Coordinates of N, CA and C and ligand atoms in Angstrom, one line a residue:
M226 N 14.4 16.8 6.7 CA 14.0 17.1 5.3 C 12.9 18.2 5.3
E227 N 13.1 19.2 4.5 CA 12.1 20.2 4.3 C 10.8 19.7 3.6
I228 N 9.7 19.9 4.2 CA 8.4 19.5 3.5 C 7.8 20.7 2.7
R229 N 7.4 20.4 1.5 CA 6.9 21.5 0.6 C 5.4 21.4 0.5
A230 N 4.9 22.5 -0.1 CA 3.4 22.5 -0.3 C 3.0 21.5 -1.3
S231 N 3.9 21.1 -2.2 CA 3.6 20.2 -3.3 C 3.9 18.7 -2.9
D232 N 4.1 18.5 -1.6 CA 4.4 17.1 -1.1 C 3.1 16.5 -0.7
V233 N 3.0 15.2 -0.8 CA 1.9 14.4 -0.3 C 2.4 13.2 0.5
L234 N 1.8 13.0 1.7 CA 2.0 11.8 2.5 C 1.0 10.7 2.1
I235 N 1.4 9.6 1.6 CA 0.5 8.5 1.2 C 0.7 7.4 2.2
V236 N -0.4 7.2 2.9 CA -0.4 6.2 4.0 C -1.2 5.0 3.5
V237 N -0.4 3.9 3.3 CA -0.9 2.7 2.6 C -1.4 1.7 3.6
D238 N -2.7 1.3 3.4 CA -3.3 0.1 3.9 C -3.1 -0.1 5.4
V239 N -3.2 1.0 6.2 CA -3.2 0.8 7.7 C -4.6 0.4 8.2
Q240 N -4.9 -0.9 8.0 CA -6.2 -1.4 8.2 C -6.1 -2.5 9.2
N241 N -7.2 -2.8 9.9 CA -7.3 -3.8 11.0 C -6.7 -5.1 10.5
D242 N -7.0 -5.6 9.3 CA -6.5 -6.9 8.9 C -5.0 -7.0 8.8
F243 N -4.3 -5.9 8.6 CA -2.9 -5.9 8.5 C -2.2 -5.7 9.8
C244 N -2.9 -5.5 10.9 CA -2.4 -5.3 12.2 C -2.6 -6.5 13.1
P245 N -1.9 -6.6 14.2 CA -2.0 -7.7 15.1 C -3.5 -8.0 15.4
G246 N -4.0 -9.2 15.3 CA -5.4 -9.6 15.5 C -6.1 -9.6 14.2
G247 N -5.5 -9.2 13.1 CA -6.2 -9.2 11.8 C -5.9 -10.4 11.0
A248 N -6.6 -10.6 9.9 CA -6.5 -11.8 9.1 C -5.2 -12.0 8.3
L249 N -4.5 -10.9 8.0 CA -3.2 -10.9 7.3 C -2.3 -10.0 8.1
A250 N -2.1 -10.3 9.4 CA -1.4 -9.4 10.3 C 0.1 -9.3 9.9
V251 N 0.6 -8.1 9.7 CA 2.0 -7.8 9.4 C 2.6 -7.8 10.8
P252 N 3.8 -8.5 11.0 CA 4.4 -8.4 12.3 C 4.6 -6.9 12.8
K253 N 4.1 -6.6 14.0 CA 4.2 -5.3 14.5 C 3.6 -4.2 13.6
G254 N 2.6 -4.6 12.9 CA 2.0 -3.6 11.9 C 1.5 -2.4 12.6
D255 N 0.9 -2.5 13.8 CA 0.4 -1.3 14.4 C 1.4 -0.3 14.9
E256 N 2.7 -0.8 14.9 CA 3.8 0.2 15.2 C 4.0 1.3 14.2
V257 N 3.4 1.2 13.0 CA 3.5 2.3 12.1 C 2.7 3.5 12.5
I258 N 1.7 3.3 13.3 CA 0.8 4.4 13.5 C 1.4 5.6 14.2
A259 N 2.2 5.3 15.3 CA 2.8 6.4 16.0 C 3.7 7.3 15.1
P260 N 4.6 6.7 14.4 CA 5.4 7.6 13.5 C 4.6 8.2 12.4
I261 N 3.6 7.6 11.9 CA 2.7 8.3 10.9 C 2.1 9.5 11.5
L262 N 1.5 9.4 12.8 CA 0.9 10.5 13.4 C 1.8 11.6 13.8
R263 N 3.1 11.2 14.0 CA 4.1 12.3 14.3 C 4.5 13.0 13.0
A264 N 4.5 12.3 11.9 CA 4.9 13.0 10.6 C 3.8 13.8 10.0
A265 N 2.6 13.4 10.2 CA 1.4 13.9 9.5 C 1.2 15.4 9.6
P266 N 1.4 16.0 10.8 CA 1.2 17.5 10.9 C 2.0 18.3 10.0
R267 N 3.1 17.7 9.5 CA 4.1 18.5 8.6 C 3.6 18.6 7.2
F268 N 2.6 17.8 6.9 CA 2.1 17.7 5.5 C 0.8 18.5 5.3
A269 N 0.8 19.2 4.1 CA -0.4 19.9 3.8 C -1.4 19.0 3.1
H270 N -0.9 17.8 2.6 CA -1.8 16.9 1.9 C -1.5 15.5 2.3
I271 N -2.6 14.8 2.6 CA -2.4 13.4 3.0 C -3.5 12.6 2.2
V272 N -3.0 11.4 1.7 CA -3.9 10.5 1.0 C -3.8 9.1 1.8
L273 N -4.9 8.5 2.0 CA -4.9 7.2 2.6 C -5.3 6.1 1.5
T274 N -4.7 4.9 1.6 CA -5.3 3.9 0.7 C -5.9 2.8 1.6
Q275 N -6.7 2.0 0.9 CA -7.5 1.0 1.6 C -7.6 -0.2 0.7
D276 N -7.0 -1.3 1.1 CA -7.2 -2.6 0.3 C -8.7 -3.0 0.5
W277 N -9.3 -3.3 -0.6 CA -10.8 -3.3 -0.6 C -11.3 -4.4 -1.5
H278 N -11.3 -5.6 -1.0 CA -11.6 -6.8 -1.9 C -13.1 -7.2 -1.7
P279 N -13.7 -7.6 -2.8 CA -15.0 -8.3 -2.7 C -14.8 -9.7 -2.1
A280 N -15.8 -10.2 -1.5 CA -15.7 -11.6 -1.0 C -15.4 -12.5 -2.3
G281 N -14.6 -13.5 -2.1 CA -14.3 -14.4 -3.2 C -13.2 -13.9 -4.1
H282 N -12.5 -12.8 -3.7 CA -11.4 -12.2 -4.5 C -10.4 -13.3 -4.9
W283 N -9.9 -13.2 -6.1 CA -9.0 -14.3 -6.6 C -7.7 -14.3 -6.0
S284 N -7.3 -13.3 -5.2 CA -6.1 -13.3 -4.5 C -6.2 -14.2 -3.2
F285 N -7.4 -14.6 -2.9 CA -7.6 -15.4 -1.7 C -7.4 -16.9 -2.0
A286 N -6.6 -17.5 -1.1 CA -6.4 -19.0 -1.3 C -7.7 -19.7 -1.4
T287 N -8.7 -19.3 -0.7 CA -10.0 -20.0 -0.6 C -10.7 -19.9 -2.0
A288 N -10.2 -19.1 -2.9 CA -10.8 -19.0 -4.2 C -10.2 -20.1 -5.2
H289 N -9.2 -20.8 -4.6 CA -8.5 -21.8 -5.5 C -8.4 -23.1 -4.7
P290 N -9.4 -23.9 -5.0 CA -9.5 -25.2 -4.2 C -8.2 -26.0 -4.2
G291 N -7.9 -26.4 -3.0 CA -6.7 -27.2 -2.8 C -5.4 -26.3 -2.6
R292 N -5.5 -25.0 -2.7 CA -4.3 -24.2 -2.6 C -4.3 -23.5 -1.2
E293 N -3.1 -23.2 -0.7 CA -3.0 -22.6 0.6 C -2.4 -21.2 0.5
P294 N -2.7 -20.4 1.6 CA -2.1 -19.1 1.6 C -0.6 -19.1 1.4
L295 N 0.0 -18.2 0.8 CA 1.4 -18.0 0.5 C 1.9 -18.8 -0.7
E296 N 1.1 -19.8 -1.2 CA 1.5 -20.4 -2.4 C 1.3 -19.4 -3.6
T297 N 1.9 -19.7 -4.7 CA 1.6 -18.8 -5.9 C 0.9 -19.5 -6.9
V298 N 0.1 -18.8 -7.7 CA -0.7 -19.3 -8.8 C -0.4 -18.5 -10.0
E299 N -0.7 -19.0 -11.2 CA -0.5 -18.3 -12.4 C -1.9 -17.6 -12.7
M300 N -1.9 -16.3 -12.8 CA -3.1 -15.6 -13.2 C -3.0 -15.2 -14.6
A301 N -4.0 -14.6 -15.2 CA -3.9 -14.1 -16.6 C -2.7 -13.1 -16.8
Y302 N -2.4 -12.4 -15.7 CA -1.4 -11.3 -15.8 C 0.0 -11.8 -15.2
G303 N 0.1 -13.1 -14.9 CA 1.3 -13.6 -14.3 C 1.2 -14.2 -12.9
E304 N 2.3 -14.3 -12.2 CA 2.3 -15.0 -10.9 C 1.6 -14.1 -9.9
Q305 N 0.8 -14.8 -9.0 CA 0.1 -14.1 -8.0 C 0.3 -14.9 -6.7
T306 N 0.7 -14.2 -5.6 CA 0.7 -14.9 -4.3 C -0.7 -15.0 -3.8
L307 N -1.0 -16.1 -3.1 CA -2.3 -16.3 -2.5 C -2.3 -15.9 -1.1
W308 N -3.3 -15.3 -0.6 CA -3.4 -14.7 0.7 C -4.6 -15.3 1.5
P309 N -4.5 -15.2 2.8 CA -5.8 -15.5 3.6 C -6.8 -14.4 3.2
E310 N -8.1 -14.7 3.4 CA -9.1 -13.7 3.1 C -8.9 -12.5 4.0
H311 N -8.9 -11.4 3.4 CA -8.5 -10.1 4.1 C -9.2 -8.9 3.5
C312 N -9.4 -7.9 4.3 CA -9.9 -6.6 3.8 C -11.1 -6.8 2.9
V313 N -12.0 -7.6 3.3 CA -13.3 -7.8 2.5 C -14.2 -6.5 2.8
Q314 N -14.6 -6.0 1.7 CA -15.4 -4.8 1.7 C -16.5 -4.8 2.8
G315 N -16.5 -3.8 3.6 CA -17.6 -3.6 4.6 C -17.3 -4.3 5.9
T316 N -16.2 -5.1 6.0 CA -15.9 -5.8 7.2 C -15.0 -5.0 8.2
W317 N -15.0 -5.4 9.4 CA -14.1 -4.8 10.4 C -12.6 -4.8 9.9
G318 N -12.2 -5.9 9.3 CA -10.8 -6.1 8.9 C -10.4 -5.1 7.8
A319 N -11.4 -4.6 7.1 CA -11.1 -3.7 6.0 C -11.1 -2.2 6.5
E320 N -11.6 -2.0 7.7 CA -11.6 -0.6 8.2 C -10.2 -0.1 8.5
L321 N -10.0 1.1 8.3 CA -8.7 1.7 8.7 C -8.6 1.5 10.2
H322 N -7.4 1.4 10.7 CA -7.1 1.2 12.1 C -7.7 2.3 12.9
P323 N -8.4 2.1 14.0 CA -9.1 3.2 14.7 C -8.2 4.2 15.3
E324 N -6.9 3.8 15.5 CA -5.9 4.8 16.0 C -5.3 5.7 15.0
L325 N -5.6 5.4 13.7 CA -5.0 6.2 12.6 C -5.9 7.4 12.5
D326 N -5.6 8.4 13.3 CA -6.5 9.5 13.5 C -6.1 10.6 12.6
L327 N -6.5 10.6 11.3 CA -6.1 11.5 10.3 C -7.3 12.1 9.6
P328 N -8.1 12.9 10.3 CA -9.4 13.4 9.7 C -9.1 14.4 8.6
Q329 N -7.8 14.9 8.6 CA -7.5 15.9 7.5 C -7.1 15.3 6.2
A330 N -7.1 13.9 6.1 CA -6.7 13.3 4.9 C -7.7 13.7 3.8
E331 N -7.2 13.9 2.6 CA -8.1 14.5 1.5 C -8.7 13.5 0.6
L332 N -8.1 12.3 0.6 CA -8.6 11.2 -0.3 C -8.4 9.9 0.4
I333 N -9.4 9.0 0.3 CA -9.2 7.6 0.7 C -9.3 6.8 -0.6
L334 N -8.2 6.3 -1.1 CA -8.2 5.6 -2.4 C -8.4 4.1 -2.1
R335 N -9.4 3.5 -2.7 CA -9.6 2.0 -2.5 C -9.1 1.3 -3.7
K336 N -8.6 0.1 -3.5 CA -7.9 -0.6 -4.6 C -8.1 -2.1 -4.3
G337 N -8.1 -2.9 -5.4 CA -8.2 -4.3 -5.2 C -9.7 -4.8 -5.3
F338 N -10.5 -3.9 -5.8 CA -12.0 -4.2 -5.8 C -12.4 -5.0 -7.0
R339 N -11.6 -5.2 -8.0 CA -11.9 -6.1 -9.1 C -11.6 -7.6 -8.7
A340 N -12.6 -8.4 -8.8 CA -12.5 -9.8 -8.2 C -11.3 -10.5 -8.8
E341 N -11.0 -10.3 -10.1 CA -10.0 -11.2 -10.8 C -8.6 -10.6 -10.9
V342 N -8.4 -9.3 -10.3 CA -7.1 -8.7 -10.4 C -6.8 -8.2 -9.0
D343 N -5.5 -8.5 -8.5 CA -5.1 -8.0 -7.2 C -4.5 -6.6 -7.5
S344 N -4.3 -5.8 -6.5 CA -3.7 -4.5 -6.7 C -2.8 -4.2 -5.4
Y345 N -1.5 -4.4 -5.6 CA -0.6 -4.0 -4.5 C -0.3 -2.5 -4.6
S346 N 0.0 -2.1 -5.8 CA 0.3 -0.7 -5.9 C -0.9 0.2 -5.8
A347 N -0.8 1.4 -5.3 CA -1.9 2.4 -5.3 C -2.1 3.0 -6.6
F348 N -1.2 2.7 -7.6 CA -1.3 3.4 -8.9 C -1.8 2.5 -10.0
Y349 N -1.2 1.2 -10.0 CA -1.6 0.3 -11.1 C -1.9 -1.0 -10.4
E350 N -3.0 -1.7 -10.9 CA -3.3 -3.0 -10.4 C -2.2 -4.0 -10.9
N351 N -2.3 -5.3 -10.4 CA -1.2 -6.2 -10.6 C -1.1 -6.6 -12.1
D352 N -2.1 -6.3 -12.9 CA -2.0 -6.6 -14.4 C -1.1 -5.5 -15.0
R353 N -0.7 -4.5 -14.2 CA 0.2 -3.5 -14.6 C -0.4 -2.5 -15.7
Q354 N -1.7 -2.7 -15.9 CA -2.3 -1.9 -17.0 C -3.5 -1.1 -16.4
T355 N -4.2 -1.6 -15.5 CA -5.4 -1.0 -15.0 C -5.0 0.1 -14.0
E356 N -5.4 1.3 -14.3 CA -5.0 2.5 -13.4 C -6.0 2.6 -12.3
T357 N -5.5 3.1 -11.1 CA -6.4 3.3 -10.0 C -7.0 4.8 -10.1
G358 N -6.3 5.6 -10.8 CA -6.7 7.0 -10.9 C -5.8 7.9 -10.0
L359 N -5.0 7.3 -9.2 CA -4.2 8.1 -8.2 C -3.2 9.0 -9.0
A360 N -2.6 8.5 -10.1 CA -1.6 9.3 -10.8 C -2.3 10.6 -11.3
G361 N -3.5 10.5 -11.9 CA -4.2 11.6 -12.4 C -4.6 12.6 -11.2
Y362 N -5.0 12.0 -10.1 CA -5.3 12.9 -8.9 C -4.1 13.7 -8.5
L363 N -3.0 13.1 -8.4 CA -1.8 13.8 -7.9 C -1.4 14.9 -8.9
R364 N -1.5 14.5 -10.2 CA -1.1 15.4 -11.3 C -2.0 16.6 -11.3
E365 N -3.3 16.4 -11.2 CA -4.3 17.5 -11.3 C -4.2 18.4 -10.0
R366 N -3.7 17.8 -8.9 CA -3.6 18.6 -7.7 C -2.2 19.2 -7.5
G367 N -1.4 19.0 -8.5 CA 0.0 19.6 -8.5 C 0.9 19.0 -7.4
L368 N 0.6 17.7 -7.0 CA 1.4 17.1 -6.0 C 2.5 16.3 -6.6
K369 N 3.8 16.7 -6.4 CA 4.9 16.2 -7.2 C 5.9 15.3 -6.4
R370 N 5.8 15.3 -5.1 CA 6.7 14.5 -4.4 C 5.9 13.7 -3.4
A371 N 6.1 12.3 -3.4 CA 5.3 11.4 -2.6 C 6.1 10.8 -1.5
F372 N 5.6 10.9 -0.3 CA 6.2 10.2 0.9 C 5.3 9.0 1.2
F373 N 6.0 7.9 1.4 CA 5.2 6.7 1.6 C 5.4 6.1 3.0
A374 N 4.3 5.7 3.6 CA 4.3 5.0 4.9 C 3.2 4.0 5.0
G375 N 3.3 3.0 5.9 CA 2.2 2.1 6.0 C 2.6 0.6 5.9
L376 N 1.6 -0.2 5.4 CA 1.8 -1.6 5.3 C 1.4 -2.2 3.9
A377 N 2.0 -3.2 3.5 CA 3.3 -3.7 4.0 C 4.4 -3.2 3.2
Y378 N 5.5 -2.9 3.8 CA 6.7 -2.4 3.1 C 7.0 -3.1 1.8
D379 N 7.0 -4.5 1.9 CA 7.5 -5.3 0.8 C 6.4 -5.6 -0.2
F380 N 5.2 -5.1 0.0 CA 4.1 -5.3 -1.0 C 3.5 -4.0 -1.3
C381 N 2.5 -3.6 -0.6 CA 1.7 -2.4 -1.1 C 2.5 -1.1 -1.0
V382 N 3.2 -0.9 0.0 CA 4.0 0.3 0.1 C 5.1 0.3 -1.0
G383 N 5.8 -0.8 -1.1 CA 7.0 -0.9 -2.0 C 6.5 -0.7 -3.4
F384 N 5.5 -1.5 -3.8 CA 5.1 -1.4 -5.2 C 4.5 0.0 -5.6
S385 N 3.8 0.6 -4.6 CA 3.3 2.0 -4.8 C 4.5 2.9 -5.0
A386 N 5.5 2.8 -4.2 CA 6.7 3.7 -4.4 C 7.4 3.5 -5.7
L387 N 7.5 2.2 -6.1 CA 8.2 1.9 -7.4 C 7.4 2.5 -8.5
D388 N 6.1 2.4 -8.4 CA 5.3 3.1 -9.5 C 5.4 4.6 -9.5
A389 N 5.5 5.1 -8.3 CA 5.6 6.6 -8.2 C 6.9 7.0 -8.9
R390 N 8.0 6.3 -8.7 CA 9.2 6.6 -9.5 C 9.0 6.5 -11.0
E391 N 8.3 5.4 -11.4 CA 8.1 5.2 -12.8 C 7.2 6.3 -13.4
L392 N 6.4 6.9 -12.6 CA 5.5 8.0 -13.0 C 6.3 9.3 -13.0
G393 N 7.5 9.3 -12.5 CA 8.3 10.5 -12.5 C 8.2 11.4 -11.3
L394 N 7.6 10.8 -10.3 CA 7.4 11.6 -9.0 C 8.7 11.4 -8.2
E395 N 9.1 12.4 -7.5 CA 10.1 12.3 -6.5 C 9.5 11.4 -5.4
T396 N 10.3 10.4 -4.9 CA 9.7 9.4 -4.0 C 10.5 9.2 -2.8
V397 N 9.9 9.3 -1.6 CA 10.6 9.2 -0.4 C 9.8 8.1 0.4
V398 N 10.5 7.1 1.0 CA 9.9 6.1 1.8 C 10.4 6.4 3.3
L399 N 9.4 6.3 4.2 CA 9.7 6.5 5.6 C 9.8 5.1 6.3
P400 N 11.0 4.5 6.3 CA 11.1 3.1 6.8 C 10.6 3.0 8.3
E401 N 10.8 4.0 9.1 CA 10.3 3.8 10.5 C 8.8 3.7 10.6
A402 N 8.1 4.2 9.5 CA 6.7 4.2 9.5 C 6.1 3.1 8.6
C403 N 6.9 2.1 8.4 CA 6.5 0.9 7.6 C 6.9 -0.4 8.3
R404 N 6.2 -1.4 8.1 CA 6.5 -2.8 8.5 C 6.3 -3.7 7.4
A405 N 7.1 -4.8 7.4 CA 7.1 -5.7 6.2 C 6.5 -7.1 6.6
I406 N 5.9 -7.8 5.6 CA 5.5 -9.2 5.8 C 6.7 -10.0 5.8
D407 N 7.7 -9.7 4.9 CA 9.0 -10.4 4.8 C 8.8 -11.9 4.5
L408 N 8.3 -12.2 3.3 CA 8.2 -13.5 2.8 C 9.5 -13.8 2.0
A409 N 10.2 -14.8 2.5 CA 11.4 -15.2 1.8 C 12.3 -14.1 1.3
G410 N 12.6 -13.2 2.2 CA 13.6 -12.1 1.8 C 12.9 -11.0 1.0
S411 N 11.6 -10.9 1.0 CA 11.0 -9.9 0.2 C 11.2 -8.5 0.7
A412 N 11.5 -8.3 2.0 CA 11.8 -7.0 2.5 C 13.1 -6.4 2.0
S413 N 14.2 -7.2 2.0 CA 15.5 -6.7 1.6 C 15.5 -6.6 0.0
E414 N 14.7 -7.5 -0.6 CA 14.6 -7.4 -2.1 C 13.9 -6.1 -2.5
M415 N 12.9 -5.7 -1.8 CA 12.2 -4.5 -2.1 C 13.1 -3.3 -1.8
K416 N 13.8 -3.4 -0.7 CA 14.7 -2.2 -0.4 C 15.7 -2.0 -1.5
A417 N 16.3 -3.1 -2.0 CA 17.2 -2.9 -3.2 C 16.5 -2.4 -4.4
R418 N 15.3 -2.9 -4.7 CA 14.6 -2.4 -5.9 C 14.3 -0.9 -5.7
L419 N 13.9 -0.5 -4.5 CA 13.5 0.9 -4.3 C 14.8 1.8 -4.5
R420 N 15.9 1.4 -4.0 CA 17.1 2.2 -4.1 C 17.5 2.3 -5.6
A421 N 17.4 1.1 -6.3 CA 17.8 1.1 -7.7 C 16.9 2.1 -8.5
A422 N 15.6 2.2 -8.1 CA 14.6 3.0 -8.8 C 14.8 4.5 -8.5
G423 N 15.6 4.8 -7.5 CA 15.8 6.2 -7.2 C 14.9 6.7 -6.1
A424 N 14.2 5.8 -5.4 CA 13.4 6.2 -4.2 C 14.4 6.4 -3.0
V425 N 14.2 7.5 -2.3 CA 15.1 7.7 -1.1 C 14.4 7.4 0.2
E426 N 15.2 7.1 1.2 CA 14.6 6.9 2.5 C 14.8 8.2 3.4
A427 N 13.9 8.4 4.2 CA 14.1 9.6 5.1 C 13.4 9.2 6.5
R428 N 13.9 9.9 7.5 CA 13.4 9.8 8.9 C 12.9 11.2 9.2
L429 N 11.6 11.4 9.4 CA 11.1 12.8 9.7 C 11.1 13.1 11.2
Ligands
VGL646 C1 -1.2 -6.3 0.9 C2 -1.0 -8.5 0.5 C3 -2.3 -8.6 0.0 C4 -0.5 -5.0 1.4 C5 -2.5 -6.3 0.4 O1 -1.3 -4.1 1.8 O2 0.7 -5.0 1.4 N1 -0.5 -7.4 0.9 N2 -3.0 -7.4 0.0
ZN647 ZN1 -5.1 -7.5 -0.5

């Protein structure tokens, strides 16, 4: 696939906590790094995202006495999966993986920093109303086609790519450069949703 000057590679949440040894390790999460580093030189523009929660974030099971990780609770904005404490601002787990060597990245977008709202998507928080600013950033910079890689395919990568489609961006997912949590079929469900939304897959 030909890469254009108006393309952007969006590398989602390649952080220590989502890699082996981290608090919310995605199986083989660190395997996304090599394909990302192989694809990166072809892009004139790279954006990184960082899940960035305050201590006590409401998506943490520990914020809900008696509840366990992977249970769901009803929040003001609907159903929310509970997670182990992860990506707490300023901690090792929240840092980008040290092998994700992309000094040319132009933006590091942090999300999930409001205590009471989770944010899977890099565009809208889970209330589906609060904007992160990324849509405006891409628009102002003339970036029209978004390529997605990172963690986790069935959560932050997938919801970001679905929102990119909704925003009218051409959307390409790089499956070799993603790994899934895969809770109860969530990876195949996301794959079907992405296809239905018009996101395409590519191998670079
Ligand atoms: C993510 C669960 C909770 C992700 C972030 O990056 O996919 N998943 N927070
Ligand atoms: Zn999170």
